[in-house]
CSV table of C-alpha atoms and ligand atoms in Angstrom, one decimal:
chain,number,residue,atom,x,y,z
O,1,MET,CA,53.5,27.3,-64.1
O,2,ASP,CA,50.3,25.7,-62.8
O,3,LYS,CA,48.3,27.6,-60.2
O,4,PRO,CA,47.9,25.7,-56.9
O,5,GLY,CA,44.8,23.5,-57.2
O,6,LEU,CA,44.8,23.7,-61.0
O,7,ARG,CA,47.0,20.8,-61.8
O,8,SER,CA,44.7,17.9,-62.9
O,9,LEU,CA,41.2,16.7,-63.5
O,10,THR,CA,41.1,15.4,-59.9
O,11,ASP,CA,41.6,18.9,-58.5
O,12,ALA,CA,38.7,19.5,-56.2
O,13,VAL,CA,37.2,22.2,-54.1
O,14,GLU,CA,35.5,21.7,-50.7
O,15,ILE,CA,31.9,22.7,-51.3
O,16,ALA,CA,30.6,21.7,-47.8
O,17,PRO,CA,32.4,20.4,-44.7
O,18,GLY,CA,34.3,17.3,-45.8
O,19,ILE,CA,32.7,17.2,-49.3
O,20,ARG,CA,35.1,17.7,-52.2
O,21,MET,CA,33.9,18.4,-55.8
O,22,PRO,CA,36.1,18.2,-58.9
O,23,ARG,CA,36.6,21.7,-60.3
O,24,LEU,CA,36.1,20.3,-63.8
O,25,GLY,CA,33.4,17.7,-64.4
O,26,LEU,CA,31.5,16.3,-67.4
O,27,GLY,CA,28.1,17.8,-68.4
O,28,THR,CA,25.5,15.5,-70.1
O,29,PHE,CA,22.7,17.8,-71.2
O,30,ARG,CA,21.3,16.6,-74.6
O,31,ALA,CA,23.4,13.4,-74.4
O,32,ARG,CA,20.8,10.8,-75.4
O,33,VAL,CA,20.0,7.8,-73.2
O,34,GLY,CA,21.6,4.7,-74.7
O,35,ASP,CA,25.0,4.5,-76.4
O,36,GLU,CA,25.4,8.3,-76.7
O,37,VAL,CA,25.4,9.1,-73.0
O,38,GLU,CA,26.9,5.7,-72.0
O,39,ASN,CA,29.9,6.2,-74.3
O,40,GLU,CA,30.3,9.8,-73.2
O,41,VAL,CA,30.5,8.9,-69.5
O,42,ALA,CA,32.6,5.8,-70.2
O,43,TRP,CA,35.1,7.9,-72.2
O,44,GLY,CA,35.1,10.7,-69.7
O,45,LEU,CA,35.9,8.3,-66.8
O,46,GLU,CA,38.6,6.6,-68.9
O,47,LEU,CA,40.1,10.0,-69.6
O,48,GLY,CA,40.2,10.9,-65.9
O,49,TYR,CA,37.0,12.9,-65.3
O,50,ARG,CA,35.5,12.0,-61.9
O,51,GLY,CA,32.6,14.5,-61.8
O,52,ILE,CA,29.4,13.8,-63.7
O,53,ASP,CA,26.5,16.2,-64.0
O,54,THR,CA,23.0,15.0,-65.0
O,55,ALA,CA,19.4,15.9,-64.2
O,56,SER,CA,16.0,14.2,-64.1
O,57,MET,CA,15.0,16.5,-66.9
O,58,TYR,CA,17.8,15.2,-69.2
O,59,GLY,CA,16.2,11.8,-69.4
O,60,ASN,CA,19.6,10.1,-69.4
O,61,GLU,CA,20.2,9.2,-65.7
O,62,GLU,CA,19.8,5.5,-66.5
O,63,GLY,CA,22.6,5.6,-69.1
O,64,VAL,CA,24.8,7.7,-66.7
O,65,GLY,CA,24.2,5.0,-64.1
O,66,ARG,CA,25.0,2.1,-66.4
O,67,ALA,CA,28.3,3.7,-67.5
O,68,ILE,CA,29.3,4.4,-63.9
O,69,ALA,CA,28.6,0.8,-63.0
O,70,ALA,CA,30.5,-0.6,-66.0
O,71,SER,CA,33.5,1.6,-65.2
O,72,GLY,CA,34.4,-0.4,-62.0
O,73,ILE,CA,35.6,2.9,-60.4
O,74,PRO,CA,35.0,2.8,-56.6
O,75,ARG,CA,31.9,4.9,-55.8
O,76,HIS,CA,33.7,7.1,-53.4
O,77,ASP,CA,36.1,8.2,-56.1
O,78,LEU,CA,33.2,9.6,-58.2
O,79,PHE,CA,31.2,12.8,-57.8
O,80,VAL,CA,27.7,12.5,-59.2
O,81,ALA,CA,25.3,15.4,-59.3
O,82,THR,CA,21.6,15.4,-60.4
O,83,LYS,CA,18.7,17.8,-60.1
O,84,VAL,CA,15.1,18.1,-59.1
O,85,TRP,CA,13.0,19.5,-62.1
O,86,ASN,CA,10.6,22.3,-61.8
O,87,ASP,CA,7.4,20.3,-61.7
O,88,GLU,CA,8.9,17.9,-59.1
O,89,GLN,CA,9.5,20.7,-56.5
O,90,GLY,CA,7.8,21.0,-53.1
O,91,TYR,CA,8.5,18.8,-50.1
O,92,ASP,CA,6.8,15.5,-51.2
O,93,GLY,CA,7.7,16.1,-54.8
O,94,THR,CA,11.3,16.6,-54.1
O,95,MET,CA,11.6,13.5,-51.8
O,96,ALA,CA,9.9,11.3,-54.5
O,97,ALA,CA,12.0,12.9,-57.3
O,98,CYS,CA,15.2,12.1,-55.5
O,99,GLU,CA,14.2,8.5,-55.0
O,100,ARG,CA,13.4,8.2,-58.7
O,101,SER,CA,16.7,9.7,-59.7
O,102,LEU,CA,18.6,7.3,-57.4
O,103,ASP,CA,16.7,4.4,-58.8
O,104,ARG,CA,17.4,5.4,-62.4
O,105,LEU,CA,21.1,6.0,-61.6
O,106,GLY,CA,21.3,2.8,-59.7
O,107,LEU,CA,23.1,4.6,-56.8
O,108,GLU,CA,22.5,4.7,-53.1
O,109,TYR,CA,23.4,8.3,-52.9
O,110,VAL,CA,24.3,11.3,-55.1
O,111,ASP,CA,27.1,13.6,-54.1
O,112,LEU,CA,25.2,16.8,-55.0
O,113,TYR,CA,21.5,17.4,-55.4
O,114,LEU,CA,20.5,20.6,-57.1
O,115,ILE,CA,17.3,22.6,-57.5
O,116,HIS,CA,17.2,23.0,-61.3
O,117,TRP,CA,15.5,26.4,-61.6
O,118,PRO,CA,14.2,28.8,-59.0
O,119,GLN,CA,10.5,28.4,-58.3
O,120,PRO,CA,10.1,30.9,-55.5
O,121,ARG,CA,6.7,29.7,-54.4
O,122,GLU,CA,8.1,26.2,-53.8
O,123,THR,CA,11.6,27.0,-52.6
O,124,ARG,CA,11.0,26.8,-48.9
O,125,GLU,CA,9.4,23.4,-49.0
O,126,THR,CA,11.8,22.1,-51.7
O,127,TRP,CA,14.7,23.1,-49.5
O,128,ARG,CA,13.2,21.5,-46.4
O,129,ALA,CA,13.2,18.3,-48.5
O,130,MET,CA,16.7,18.8,-49.7
O,131,GLN,CA,17.9,19.2,-46.1
O,132,LYS,CA,16.0,16.0,-45.1
O,133,LEU,CA,17.6,14.1,-48.0
O,134,ARG,CA,20.9,15.2,-46.7
O,135,SER,CA,20.2,14.2,-43.2
O,136,GLU,CA,19.1,10.8,-44.5
O,137,ARG,CA,22.4,10.6,-46.4
O,138,LEU,CA,20.7,10.1,-49.7
O,139,VAL,CA,22.6,13.2,-50.9
O,140,ARG,CA,25.9,14.4,-49.6
O,141,ALA,CA,25.5,18.1,-50.5
O,142,ILE,CA,22.7,20.3,-51.6
O,143,GLY,CA,22.7,23.3,-53.9
O,144,VAL,CA,20.8,25.3,-56.6
O,145,CYS,CA,21.0,26.2,-60.2
O,146,ASN,CA,20.1,29.4,-62.0
O,147,PHE,CA,19.7,31.3,-58.7
O,148,LEU,CA,20.3,35.0,-59.2
O,149,LEU,CA,21.4,37.1,-56.3
O,150,PRO,CA,17.9,37.9,-54.9
O,151,HIS,CA,17.0,34.2,-55.1
O,152,LEU,CA,20.1,33.2,-53.3
O,153,GLU,CA,19.7,35.8,-50.6
O,154,GLU,CA,16.1,34.8,-50.0
O,155,LEU,CA,17.1,31.1,-49.7
O,156,MET,CA,20.0,31.9,-47.4
O,157,ALA,CA,17.8,33.9,-45.1
O,158,PHE,CA,15.9,30.8,-44.0
O,159,ALA,CA,18.1,27.8,-44.9
O,160,ASP,CA,19.4,25.8,-42.0
O,161,ILE,CA,22.0,24.3,-44.5
O,162,PRO,CA,23.2,26.9,-47.0
O,163,PRO,CA,23.4,26.0,-50.6
O,164,ALA,CA,26.9,24.5,-51.4
O,165,VAL,CA,26.8,25.3,-55.1
O,166,ASP,CA,25.0,27.6,-57.6
O,167,GLN,CA,25.3,26.2,-61.1
O,168,VAL,CA,24.6,29.1,-63.5
O,169,GLU,CA,25.1,30.0,-67.1
O,170,HIS,CA,28.6,31.5,-67.1
O,171,HIS,CA,31.0,32.2,-70.0
O,172,PRO,CA,32.9,35.1,-71.6
O,173,ARG,CA,29.6,36.8,-72.9
O,174,LEU,CA,27.7,36.3,-69.6
O,175,GLN,CA,30.0,36.7,-66.6
O,176,GLN,CA,27.7,37.9,-63.8
O,177,PRO,CA,30.7,39.3,-61.7
O,178,GLU,CA,28.4,40.4,-58.8
O,179,LEU,CA,27.0,36.9,-58.5
O,180,ARG,CA,30.5,35.4,-58.7
O,181,ASP,CA,31.8,37.8,-56.0
O,182,PHE,CA,28.8,37.1,-53.8
O,183,CYS,CA,29.3,33.3,-54.1
O,184,ALA,CA,33.0,33.6,-53.4
O,185,SER,CA,32.4,35.6,-50.2
O,186,ASN,CA,29.5,33.6,-49.0
O,187,GLY,CA,30.9,30.0,-49.3
O,188,VAL,CA,28.8,29.1,-52.3
O,189,THR,CA,30.8,27.4,-55.1
O,190,MET,CA,29.8,28.8,-58.5
O,191,GLN,CA,29.7,26.2,-61.3
O,192,ALA,CA,29.5,27.3,-64.9
O,193,TRP,CA,27.1,25.8,-67.4
O,194,ALA,CA,27.5,26.4,-71.1
O,195,PRO,CA,31.1,27.3,-70.3
O,196,ILE,CA,32.3,27.2,-73.9
O,197,MET,CA,29.1,28.8,-75.2
O,198,ARG,CA,28.2,25.4,-76.8
O,199,GLY,CA,31.2,25.8,-79.1
O,200,ALA,CA,30.7,29.5,-80.0
O,201,VAL,CA,33.8,30.7,-78.1
O,202,SER,CA,35.6,29.8,-81.3
O,203,GLN,CA,33.9,32.8,-83.0
O,204,ILE,CA,35.4,35.3,-80.6
O,205,PRO,CA,38.6,36.8,-82.1
O,206,GLU,CA,40.2,37.8,-78.7
O,207,ILE,CA,39.8,34.2,-77.6
O,208,THR,CA,41.2,32.6,-80.8
O,209,GLY,CA,44.1,35.1,-80.6
O,210,ILE,CA,45.0,34.0,-77.0
O,211,ALA,CA,44.5,30.3,-78.1
O,212,ALA,CA,47.0,30.7,-80.9
O,213,VAL,CA,49.6,32.2,-78.5
O,214,HIS,CA,49.4,29.2,-76.3
O,215,GLY,CA,48.9,26.5,-79.0
O,216,LYS,CA,45.6,25.6,-77.3
O,217,THR,CA,41.9,25.7,-78.6
O,218,PRO,CA,39.4,28.4,-77.8
O,219,ALA,CA,37.5,25.9,-75.6
O,220,GLN,CA,40.6,25.2,-73.6
O,221,VAL,CA,41.5,28.9,-73.1
O,222,THR,CA,37.9,29.6,-72.0
O,223,LEU,CA,37.8,26.7,-69.5
O,224,ARG,CA,41.2,27.8,-68.1
O,225,TRP,CA,39.9,31.3,-67.7
O,226,ILE,CA,36.9,30.0,-65.7
O,227,LEU,CA,39.1,27.8,-63.5
O,228,GLN,CA,41.6,30.6,-62.9
O,229,HIS,CA,38.7,32.7,-61.6
O,230,GLY,CA,38.0,30.0,-59.0
O,231,VAL,CA,34.8,29.0,-60.7
O,232,THR,CA,34.1,25.3,-61.3
O,233,THR,CA,32.6,23.9,-64.6
O,234,ILE,CA,31.1,21.0,-66.5
O,235,PRO,CA,31.7,21.2,-70.2
O,236,LYS,CA,29.8,18.6,-72.3
O,237,SER,CA,30.7,16.7,-75.4
O,238,VAL,CA,29.6,13.3,-76.8
O,239,HIS,CA,32.8,13.1,-78.8
O,240,ARG,CA,35.8,11.4,-77.3
O,241,GLU,CA,38.3,13.8,-78.8
O,242,ARG,CA,36.5,16.8,-77.5
O,243,ILE,CA,36.0,15.3,-74.1
O,244,ALA,CA,39.8,14.9,-74.0
O,245,GLU,CA,40.3,18.4,-75.4
O,246,ASN,CA,38.2,19.9,-72.7
O,247,ALA,CA,40.2,18.2,-70.0
O,248,ASP,CA,43.6,19.2,-71.4
O,249,VAL,CA,43.8,22.6,-69.6
O,250,TYR,CA,46.5,22.0,-67.1
O,251,ASP,CA,49.7,22.7,-69.1
O,252,PHE,CA,49.3,26.4,-69.5
O,253,ASP,CA,48.5,29.5,-67.5
O,254,LEU,CA,46.7,32.7,-68.6
O,255,SER,CA,48.5,35.9,-67.8
O,256,ASP,CA,46.8,38.7,-65.9
O,257,ASP,CA,46.5,40.6,-69.2
O,258,GLU,CA,44.9,37.6,-70.9
O,259,MET,CA,42.5,37.2,-68.1
O,260,ALA,CA,41.6,40.9,-68.3
O,261,THR,CA,41.1,40.6,-72.1
O,262,ILE,CA,38.5,37.8,-71.6
O,263,ASP,CA,36.9,39.7,-68.6
O,264,ALA,CA,36.3,42.6,-71.0
O,265,LEU,CA,34.2,40.4,-73.3
O,266,ASP,CA,31.2,40.4,-71.0
O,267,ARG,CA,28.0,41.5,-72.7
O,268,GLY,CA,25.4,40.1,-70.3
O,269,GLU,CA,24.2,37.8,-73.2
O,270,ARG,CA,22.4,34.7,-72.3
O,271,LEU,CA,22.2,31.5,-74.5
O,272,GLY,CA,19.7,29.9,-72.2
O,273,ARG,CA,16.6,31.0,-70.4
O,274,ASP,CA,16.4,34.0,-68.0
O,275,PRO,CA,16.0,32.7,-64.5
O,276,ASP,CA,13.9,35.7,-63.5
O,277,LYS,CA,11.4,34.8,-66.2
O,278,ILE,CA,11.3,31.2,-65.3
O,279,ALA,CA,10.9,32.1,-61.6
O,280,SER,CA,8.0,34.5,-62.3
O,281,GLY,CA,6.3,32.1,-64.7
O,282,VAL,CA,6.6,34.5,-67.6
O,283,ASP,CA,8.6,31.8,-69.4
O,284,ARG,CA,8.1,28.1,-69.1
O,285,PHE,CA,9.7,25.0,-70.5
L,301,NAP,N1,21.5,23.8,-64.5
L,301,NAP,C1,21.1,24.1,-65.7
L,301,NAP,O1,20.0,24.7,-65.9
L,301,NAP,C2,21.9,23.7,-66.9
L,301,NAP,C3,21.6,24.2,-68.1
L,301,NAP,C4,22.4,23.8,-69.2
L,301,NAP,C5,23.4,23.0,-69.0
L,301,NAP,N2,23.7,22.5,-67.8
L,301,NAP,C6,24.8,21.5,-67.5
L,301,NAP,O2,26.0,22.1,-68.0
L,301,NAP,C7,26.6,21.3,-69.0
L,301,NAP,C8,27.4,22.1,-70.0
L,301,NAP,O3,26.6,23.1,-70.6
L,301,NAP,P1,26.1,22.8,-72.1
L,301,NAP,O4,26.2,21.4,-72.5
L,301,NAP,O5,24.8,23.5,-72.3
L,301,NAP,O6,27.2,23.7,-73.0
L,301,NAP,P2,28.7,23.6,-73.3
L,301,NAP,O7,29.4,22.6,-72.4
L,301,NAP,O8,29.2,25.0,-73.3
L,301,NAP,O9,28.8,23.1,-74.8
L,301,NAP,C9,28.3,21.8,-75.2
L,301,NAP,C10,28.2,21.9,-76.7
L,301,NAP,O10,29.5,22.3,-77.3
L,301,NAP,C11,30.0,21.2,-78.1
L,301,NAP,N3,31.4,21.1,-77.7
L,301,NAP,C12,31.9,20.4,-76.6
L,301,NAP,N4,33.2,20.5,-76.6
L,301,NAP,C13,33.6,21.3,-77.7
L,301,NAP,C14,34.9,21.7,-78.1
L,301,NAP,N5,36.0,21.4,-77.5
L,301,NAP,N6,34.9,22.4,-79.3
L,301,NAP,C15,33.8,22.7,-79.9
L,301,NAP,N7,32.5,22.4,-79.5
L,301,NAP,C16,32.5,21.6,-78.4
L,301,NAP,C17,29.2,20.0,-77.8
L,301,NAP,O11,29.0,19.2,-79.0
L,301,NAP,P3,29.2,17.7,-79.0
L,301,NAP,O12,28.5,17.1,-77.8
L,301,NAP,O13,28.5,17.3,-80.3
L,301,NAP,O14,30.7,17.5,-79.0
L,301,NAP,C18,27.9,20.6,-77.3
L,301,NAP,O15,27.0,20.9,-78.4
L,301,NAP,C19,25.4,20.5,-69.6
L,301,NAP,O16,25.8,19.4,-70.4
L,301,NAP,C20,24.7,20.2,-68.3
L,301,NAP,O17,25.2,19.1,-67.6
L,301,NAP,C21,23.0,22.8,-66.7
């Protein structure tokens, strides 16, 4: 019943030569530093997650690092991603930001370093630093977040190393099929943030209907839909039972009809910021 490559939490995709990223990892946005994020990551690792997504902006890298250290899991079995924040961009800024993140995480390298939001005036110099960080082996792969098609095309026109990942808002109400197709045909692994719409997928009747048929939850059906599209994802919860629920997506398969039903729910509706407005400076954090 399982699709090839969709059998367990250790299923991974090659995002760059020799670098494999778990298709389903654990997000940590809004998990507070201290017990909250440490418990989250500890439970996630106990339950079999091996990918962890954090960011300098989340203010919780220290807690993520402590939980990783306490887990005793060999470093090479883990996949840790973090991000350079908007006001850290530029060549020197990015080099220094990465050093601070590694310090807070207590790690010698991260597996994936991401530009958090497009800042077009800085992208060229930021990317030069990202490439340098990779050549110094402080990061194993480099990528971006919230890059729309024009941002990606612009970056790919001058990048010596293309972005391995584009982490974007992606869920049943915001599918961005053109971006998904572009990523799929250009070797960029798309990764969905807010995959379960921060819980709101349980308000969508088509999804609750499919969930009832399979004896699964709306979050599980949505995560399975994302994975069956070949997209990777990082759902977040600070509750052990939900962390387990979000990982329990390997014992069922959505039919083509069910996939099409969820595909038809796209409304182009964002829960988060519009990358174009952040990029142009019209909107700021
Ligand atoms: N690159 C970017 O700009 C960007 C932006 C946003 C997020 N991200 C990354 O993507 C990750 C995921 O996105 P997200 O955290 O915004 O949204 P999400 O994973 O769709 O949803 C997380 C929210 O849903 C709740 N939840 C989790 N599992 C649930 C379940 N099974 N049933 C019902 N509710 C559930 C969580 O509450 P509890 O924690 O209370 O359980 C939390 O409030 C983030 O944590 C972060 O690592 C990246």
